[in-house]
Amino acid sequence: MVDGINPAQSPADLRLERRIFAASHGRDLTPEERETLERIRPPRTYPVRLAVQAYDGPIAMLPVAQLYVRDVTDLCPPEGKDLLQVLWCPFDHPIMPRTLLFWRSAAAVTDILDTAPEPPAVQFDGYLPEPCVLEPEQITEYPDHLELSEELREQIEQWSVPQAAEEDMDPDTYYDCVLSNAPGWKVGGWPAWNSTDPRPWPCSECGAGMEVLMTVATFEEGDDAGNSWSPHPHPGAGPYPGHRGYNATGVQIGSGYRQHLFVCPAEPEHPHIELMT
């Protein structure tokens, strides 16, 4: 959906913009770089009035993730499938990209394109993923405190006081920052409930309780957890040096949120749902 406020950009221009910002980190922009950036994003006059663009025919979706069971052992595919491909629309629907899941047998994928098709435009820079090579790391995390019983929350609160003091952290947020809801992209695990209260998500086909398949995150690390959830080994700066939270993928969900994809545990090919938190 084009909103008439945020001008859509071509994937080529977005990649060029990223290269310029990365190359100019720590120095002033050159006149040529400024000219290129102003071409990509012309100065606005207010109030902003943009014509809503229309694109005839289908628009290619963007690849978001390709996961093999051999690399991500916690992935639970349908019988006979060992590959998951996640794609999304380059426009809002309405507050995040709409996703499609394709479960495949890797051996059956033989007709491979040299270059994947791309849409003519992308609504936001953060909807154009930067190609990355995955290095899966298995971790243990625990449910959000909102999913725990009141008794268990009280026990954790008492336990957290000395633990938080040792690390100079707030005991009220110690559990969520250090043990619960690891930040970053992940398969499985527990959902975060930063912007809404927990609620059951039944499958629209069979009524089974939906579970988190995958989390698409803006940042790989949180701001409050120190190095508790840092990838091992710590990767350092991403394509935007100094960018908080380490964002190698270039993806941004909302204003720095996460997009959870829930699937039916009984039949992963039943319709999935998306939730931004």
Tab-separated table of C-alpha atoms in Angstrom:
chain	number	residue	atom	x	y	z
A	1	MET	CA	0.000	0.000	0.000
A	2	VAL	CA	1.497	3.354	-1.055
A	3	ASP	CA	0.513	5.953	1.557
A	4	GLY	CA	1.047	9.123	-0.474
A	5	ILE	CA	3.447	10.460	2.181
A	6	ASN	CA	6.542	8.277	1.964
A	7	PRO	CA	7.821	8.252	-1.621
A	8	ALA	CA	8.715	4.750	-2.784
A	9	GLN	CA	12.271	4.251	-4.041
A	10	SER	CA	13.818	1.763	-6.415
A	11	PRO	CA	15.933	-1.020	-4.867
A	12	ALA	CA	18.954	0.252	-6.838
A	13	ASP	CA	18.641	3.760	-5.382
A	14	LEU	CA	18.216	2.419	-1.852
A	15	ARG	CA	21.378	0.326	-2.167
A	16	LEU	CA	23.272	3.332	-3.555
A	17	GLU	CA	22.078	5.473	-0.641
A	18	ARG	CA	23.292	2.844	1.822
A	19	ARG	CA	26.721	2.686	0.170
A	20	ILE	CA	27.095	6.453	0.347
A	21	PHE	CA	26.183	6.613	4.047
A	22	ALA	CA	28.533	3.726	4.869
A	23	ALA	CA	31.434	5.209	2.862
A	24	SER	CA	30.989	8.707	4.344
A	25	HIS	CA	30.803	7.635	7.984
A	26	GLY	CA	33.107	9.895	10.017
A	27	ARG	CA	33.549	12.517	7.303
A	28	ASP	CA	31.548	15.145	5.450
A	29	LEU	CA	29.646	14.209	2.331
A	30	THR	CA	31.275	15.163	-0.935
A	31	PRO	CA	29.380	17.490	-3.321
A	32	GLU	CA	28.825	14.523	-5.631
A	33	GLU	CA	27.412	12.428	-2.785
A	34	ARG	CA	25.081	15.245	-1.709
A	35	GLU	CA	23.864	15.639	-5.264
A	36	THR	CA	23.162	11.917	-5.544
A	37	LEU	CA	21.306	11.821	-2.218
A	38	GLU	CA	19.173	14.821	-3.192
A	39	ARG	CA	18.308	13.096	-6.446
A	40	ILE	CA	17.198	10.000	-4.535
A	41	ARG	CA	15.291	11.978	-1.906
A	42	PRO	CA	14.542	15.512	-3.176
A	43	PRO	CA	14.050	18.171	-0.470
A	44	ARG	CA	10.419	18.330	0.620
A	45	THR	CA	8.175	21.322	0.872
A	46	TYR	CA	5.465	21.336	3.513
A	47	PRO	CA	2.661	20.461	3.641
A	48	VAL	CA	3.753	17.320	1.809
A	49	ARG	CA	1.529	16.412	-1.131
A	50	LEU	CA	2.606	13.388	-3.095
A	51	ALA	CA	0.748	11.655	-5.866
A	52	VAL	CA	-0.108	8.068	-5.033
A	53	GLN	CA	1.794	5.835	-7.412
A	54	ALA	CA	0.093	2.924	-9.106
A	55	TYR	CA	1.868	-0.134	-10.467
A	56	ASP	CA	0.191	-2.272	-13.085
A	57	GLY	CA	0.355	-6.040	-12.722
A	58	PRO	CA	1.899	-8.139	-9.965
A	59	ILE	CA	4.822	-6.788	-7.926
A	60	ALA	CA	7.712	-9.102	-7.098
A	61	MET	CA	8.117	-9.856	-3.414
A	62	LEU	CA	11.469	-9.506	-1.682
A	63	PRO	CA	13.378	-12.465	-0.201
A	64	VAL	CA	13.712	-12.159	3.559
A	65	ALA	CA	15.170	-15.483	4.715
A	66	GLN	CA	16.098	-18.916	3.388
A	67	LEU	CA	16.505	-21.540	6.088
A	68	TYR	CA	17.600	-25.163	5.773
A	69	VAL	CA	16.749	-27.765	8.403
A	70	ARG	CA	20.375	-28.914	8.302
A	71	ASP	CA	21.413	-25.474	9.610
A	72	VAL	CA	18.444	-24.691	11.865
A	73	THR	CA	17.582	-27.920	13.618
A	74	ASP	CA	14.684	-26.397	15.591
A	75	LEU	CA	12.829	-25.698	12.362
A	76	CYS	CA	9.825	-28.036	12.204
A	77	PRO	CA	8.845	-28.328	8.525
A	78	PRO	CA	5.986	-30.299	6.978
A	79	GLU	CA	6.794	-33.913	6.150
A	80	GLY	CA	9.169	-34.236	3.203
A	81	LYS	CA	10.282	-30.567	3.327
A	82	ASP	CA	13.663	-29.331	4.463
A	83	LEU	CA	13.754	-25.736	3.238
A	84	LEU	CA	11.816	-22.631	4.269
A	85	GLN	CA	11.753	-19.499	2.125
A	86	VAL	CA	10.263	-16.308	3.559
A	87	LEU	CA	9.277	-13.444	1.253
A	88	TRP	CA	7.494	-10.166	1.909
A	89	CYS	CA	5.770	-7.358	0.073
A	90	PRO	CA	7.829	-4.139	-0.248
A	91	PHE	CA	4.834	-2.062	0.941
A	92	ASP	CA	2.907	-1.710	4.205
A	93	HIS	CA	-0.116	-3.940	4.960
A	94	PRO	CA	-0.847	-1.651	6.816
A	95	ILE	CA	1.917	-1.310	9.468
A	96	MET	CA	4.365	-4.000	8.376
A	97	PRO	CA	5.146	-6.058	5.280
A	98	ARG	CA	2.857	-8.981	4.468
A	99	THR	CA	4.809	-12.247	4.355
A	100	LEU	CA	4.558	-15.487	2.404
A	101	LEU	CA	6.039	-18.797	3.581
A	102	PHE	CA	7.180	-21.446	1.130
A	103	TRP	CA	8.103	-24.884	2.465
A	104	ARG	CA	10.121	-26.837	-0.097
A	105	SER	CA	12.288	-29.878	-0.631
A	106	ALA	CA	15.763	-28.520	-1.422
A	107	ALA	CA	16.476	-31.455	-3.739
A	108	ALA	CA	13.432	-30.571	-5.837
A	109	VAL	CA	14.581	-26.973	-6.410
A	110	THR	CA	16.575	-27.340	-9.618
A	111	ASP	CA	15.544	-24.420	-11.857
A	112	ILE	CA	17.371	-21.615	-10.032
A	113	LEU	CA	17.370	-18.066	-11.383
A	114	ASP	CA	20.691	-16.255	-11.722
A	115	THR	CA	19.045	-13.047	-10.505
A	116	ALA	CA	15.916	-12.875	-8.393
A	117	PRO	CA	13.140	-10.595	-9.710
A	118	GLU	CA	12.767	-7.290	-7.874
A	119	PRO	CA	9.855	-4.890	-7.417
A	120	PRO	CA	9.968	-1.534	-9.225
A	121	ALA	CA	9.896	0.303	-5.901
A	122	VAL	CA	10.092	-0.201	-2.135
A	123	GLN	CA	8.064	1.892	0.295
A	124	PHE	CA	10.695	2.091	3.043
A	125	ASP	CA	14.446	1.546	3.048
A	126	GLY	CA	13.981	-0.871	5.963
A	127	TYR	CA	11.891	-3.183	3.779
A	128	LEU	CA	14.859	-3.963	1.503
A	129	PRO	CA	16.931	-6.635	3.312
A	130	GLU	CA	20.694	-6.527	2.975
A	131	PRO	CA	22.084	-9.943	1.887
A	132	CYS	CA	23.676	-11.762	4.842
A	133	VAL	CA	25.156	-15.175	5.516
A	134	LEU	CA	23.572	-16.841	8.531
A	135	GLU	CA	25.599	-18.338	11.371
A	136	PRO	CA	22.881	-19.967	13.536
A	137	GLU	CA	23.596	-20.116	17.259
A	138	GLN	CA	21.369	-22.129	19.582
A	139	ILE	CA	20.403	-20.313	22.774
A	140	THR	CA	18.021	-20.744	25.712
A	141	GLU	CA	15.486	-18.043	26.487
A	142	TYR	CA	12.447	-17.890	28.743
A	143	PRO	CA	8.890	-16.523	28.362
A	144	ASP	CA	8.059	-12.867	28.782
A	145	HIS	CA	7.220	-12.080	32.419
A	146	LEU	CA	3.646	-11.308	31.322
A	147	GLU	CA	3.198	-14.979	30.433
A	148	LEU	CA	4.211	-16.174	33.919
A	149	SER	CA	1.992	-16.724	36.931
A	150	GLU	CA	1.903	-14.022	39.602
A	151	GLU	CA	3.602	-16.381	42.059
A	152	LEU	CA	6.466	-17.083	39.684
A	153	ARG	CA	6.855	-13.387	38.873
A	154	GLU	CA	7.231	-12.626	42.590
A	155	GLN	CA	9.888	-15.331	42.957
A	156	ILE	CA	11.809	-13.966	39.964
A	157	GLU	CA	11.574	-10.416	41.312
A	158	GLN	CA	13.145	-11.490	44.626
A	159	TRP	CA	15.846	-13.502	42.840
A	160	SER	CA	16.634	-10.620	40.488
A	161	VAL	CA	17.575	-8.088	43.163
A	162	PRO	CA	21.078	-9.453	43.994
A	163	GLN	CA	21.649	-10.610	40.403
A	164	ALA	CA	20.842	-7.164	39.012
A	165	ALA	CA	23.014	-5.463	41.645
A	166	GLU	CA	26.043	-7.481	40.503
A	167	GLU	CA	25.571	-6.195	36.947
A	168	ASP	CA	24.413	-2.693	37.909
A	169	MET	CA	21.000	-3.206	36.292
A	170	ASP	CA	17.419	-2.394	37.241
A	171	PRO	CA	15.963	-5.446	39.075
A	172	ASP	CA	12.513	-4.684	37.646
A	173	THR	CA	13.761	-5.282	34.092
A	174	TYR	CA	16.615	-7.712	34.766
A	175	TYR	CA	14.667	-10.869	33.876
A	176	ASP	CA	13.308	-9.535	30.585
A	177	CYS	CA	16.642	-8.032	29.538
A	178	VAL	CA	18.942	-10.909	30.468
A	179	LEU	CA	16.915	-14.128	30.358
A	180	SER	CA	13.708	-13.515	28.407
A	181	ASN	CA	13.071	-12.635	24.769
A	182	ALA	CA	16.475	-12.630	23.163
A	183	PRO	CA	16.669	-9.749	20.677
A	184	GLY	CA	17.491	-10.271	17.039
A	185	TRP	CA	16.333	-12.628	14.299
A	186	LYS	CA	15.478	-16.077	15.571
A	187	VAL	CA	13.602	-19.282	14.826
A	188	GLY	CA	11.264	-20.547	17.526
A	189	GLY	CA	11.587	-19.240	21.054
A	190	TRP	CA	9.123	-16.970	22.788
A	191	PRO	CA	7.346	-13.849	21.529
A	192	ALA	CA	7.967	-10.441	23.051
A	193	TRP	CA	5.002	-8.476	24.362
A	194	ASN	CA	6.354	-4.943	24.259
A	195	SER	CA	3.339	-3.280	22.660
A	196	THR	CA	0.433	-5.599	23.493
A	197	ASP	CA	-0.634	-8.061	26.171
A	198	PRO	CA	-0.261	-11.816	25.606
A	199	ARG	CA	-3.216	-13.573	24.031
A	200	PRO	CA	-3.840	-16.976	22.447
A	201	TRP	CA	-3.614	-17.209	18.662
A	202	PRO	CA	-5.679	-20.154	17.375
A	203	CYS	CA	-5.098	-21.592	13.914
A	204	SER	CA	-7.836	-20.449	11.531
A	205	GLU	CA	-7.991	-23.933	9.990
A	206	CYS	CA	-7.895	-26.348	12.929
A	207	GLY	CA	-7.985	-24.239	16.088
A	208	ALA	CA	-4.577	-25.387	17.392
A	209	GLY	CA	-2.621	-22.820	19.375
A	210	MET	CA	-0.201	-21.021	17.072
A	211	GLU	CA	3.516	-20.939	17.934
A	212	VAL	CA	6.310	-18.596	16.906
A	213	LEU	CA	8.049	-19.836	13.790
A	214	MET	CA	10.373	-16.915	13.234
A	215	THR	CA	11.100	-13.403	14.456
A	216	VAL	CA	12.267	-10.683	12.069
A	217	ALA	CA	13.924	-8.004	14.185
A	218	THR	CA	15.221	-4.519	13.584
A	219	PHE	CA	18.233	-4.943	15.858
A	220	GLU	CA	20.404	-7.905	16.793
A	221	GLU	CA	21.035	-6.582	20.292
A	222	GLY	CA	18.964	-4.697	22.840
A	223	ASP	CA	19.929	-1.404	24.425
A	224	ASP	CA	19.518	-2.499	28.048
A	225	ALA	CA	21.048	-5.962	28.216
A	226	GLY	CA	24.732	-5.179	27.849
A	227	ASN	CA	26.415	-8.125	26.166
A	228	SER	CA	23.970	-10.712	27.513
A	229	TRP	CA	22.533	-11.484	24.079
A	230	SER	CA	25.494	-10.498	21.899
A	231	PRO	CA	26.096	-12.981	19.055
A	232	HIS	CA	29.166	-15.166	19.590
A	233	PRO	CA	31.687	-14.062	18.546
A	234	HIS	CA	30.561	-10.437	18.728
A	235	PRO	CA	30.303	-9.239	15.123
A	236	GLY	CA	31.118	-5.573	15.710
A	237	ALA	CA	29.681	-2.871	13.519
A	238	GLY	CA	27.306	-3.654	10.684
A	239	PRO	CA	26.885	-1.827	7.379
A	240	TYR	CA	26.099	1.358	9.303
A	241	PRO	CA	29.080	1.911	11.646
A	242	GLY	CA	27.962	3.225	14.992
A	243	HIS	CA	24.343	2.273	14.375
A	244	ARG	CA	22.854	1.192	17.698
A	245	GLY	CA	21.908	-2.417	18.188
A	246	TYR	CA	23.891	-3.794	15.226
A	247	ASN	CA	21.694	-3.976	12.145
A	248	ALA	CA	23.486	-6.074	9.538
A	249	THR	CA	20.296	-6.863	7.641
A	250	GLY	CA	19.275	-3.223	7.114
A	251	VAL	CA	15.706	-4.217	8.047
A	252	GLN	CA	13.521	-1.956	10.172
A	253	ILE	CA	10.138	-3.022	11.514
A	254	GLY	CA	8.056	-0.025	12.540
A	255	SER	CA	10.275	2.289	14.570
A	256	GLY	CA	12.566	-0.474	15.753
A	257	TYR	CA	10.176	-3.286	16.598
A	258	ARG	CA	9.995	-7.014	15.805
A	259	GLN	CA	7.721	-8.960	13.486
A	260	HIS	CA	6.708	-12.396	14.776
A	261	LEU	CA	5.462	-15.037	12.362
A	262	PHE	CA	3.164	-17.573	14.052
A	263	VAL	CA	2.388	-20.952	12.475
A	264	CYS	CA	0.217	-23.928	13.312
A	265	PRO	CA	2.319	-26.611	15.085
A	266	ALA	CA	0.005	-29.347	13.782
A	267	GLU	CA	0.304	-28.271	10.146
A	268	PRO	CA	2.882	-25.569	9.326
A	269	GLU	CA	1.313	-24.999	5.902
A	270	HIS	CA	-1.942	-23.744	7.432
A	271	PRO	CA	-2.318	-19.930	7.128
A	272	HIS	CA	0.187	-18.150	9.356
A	273	ILE	CA	-0.272	-14.830	11.147
A	274	GLU	CA	1.991	-11.806	11.704
A	275	LEU	CA	2.325	-9.682	14.816
A	276	MET	CA	4.493	-6.611	15.424
A	277	THR	CA	5.722	-6.086	18.988
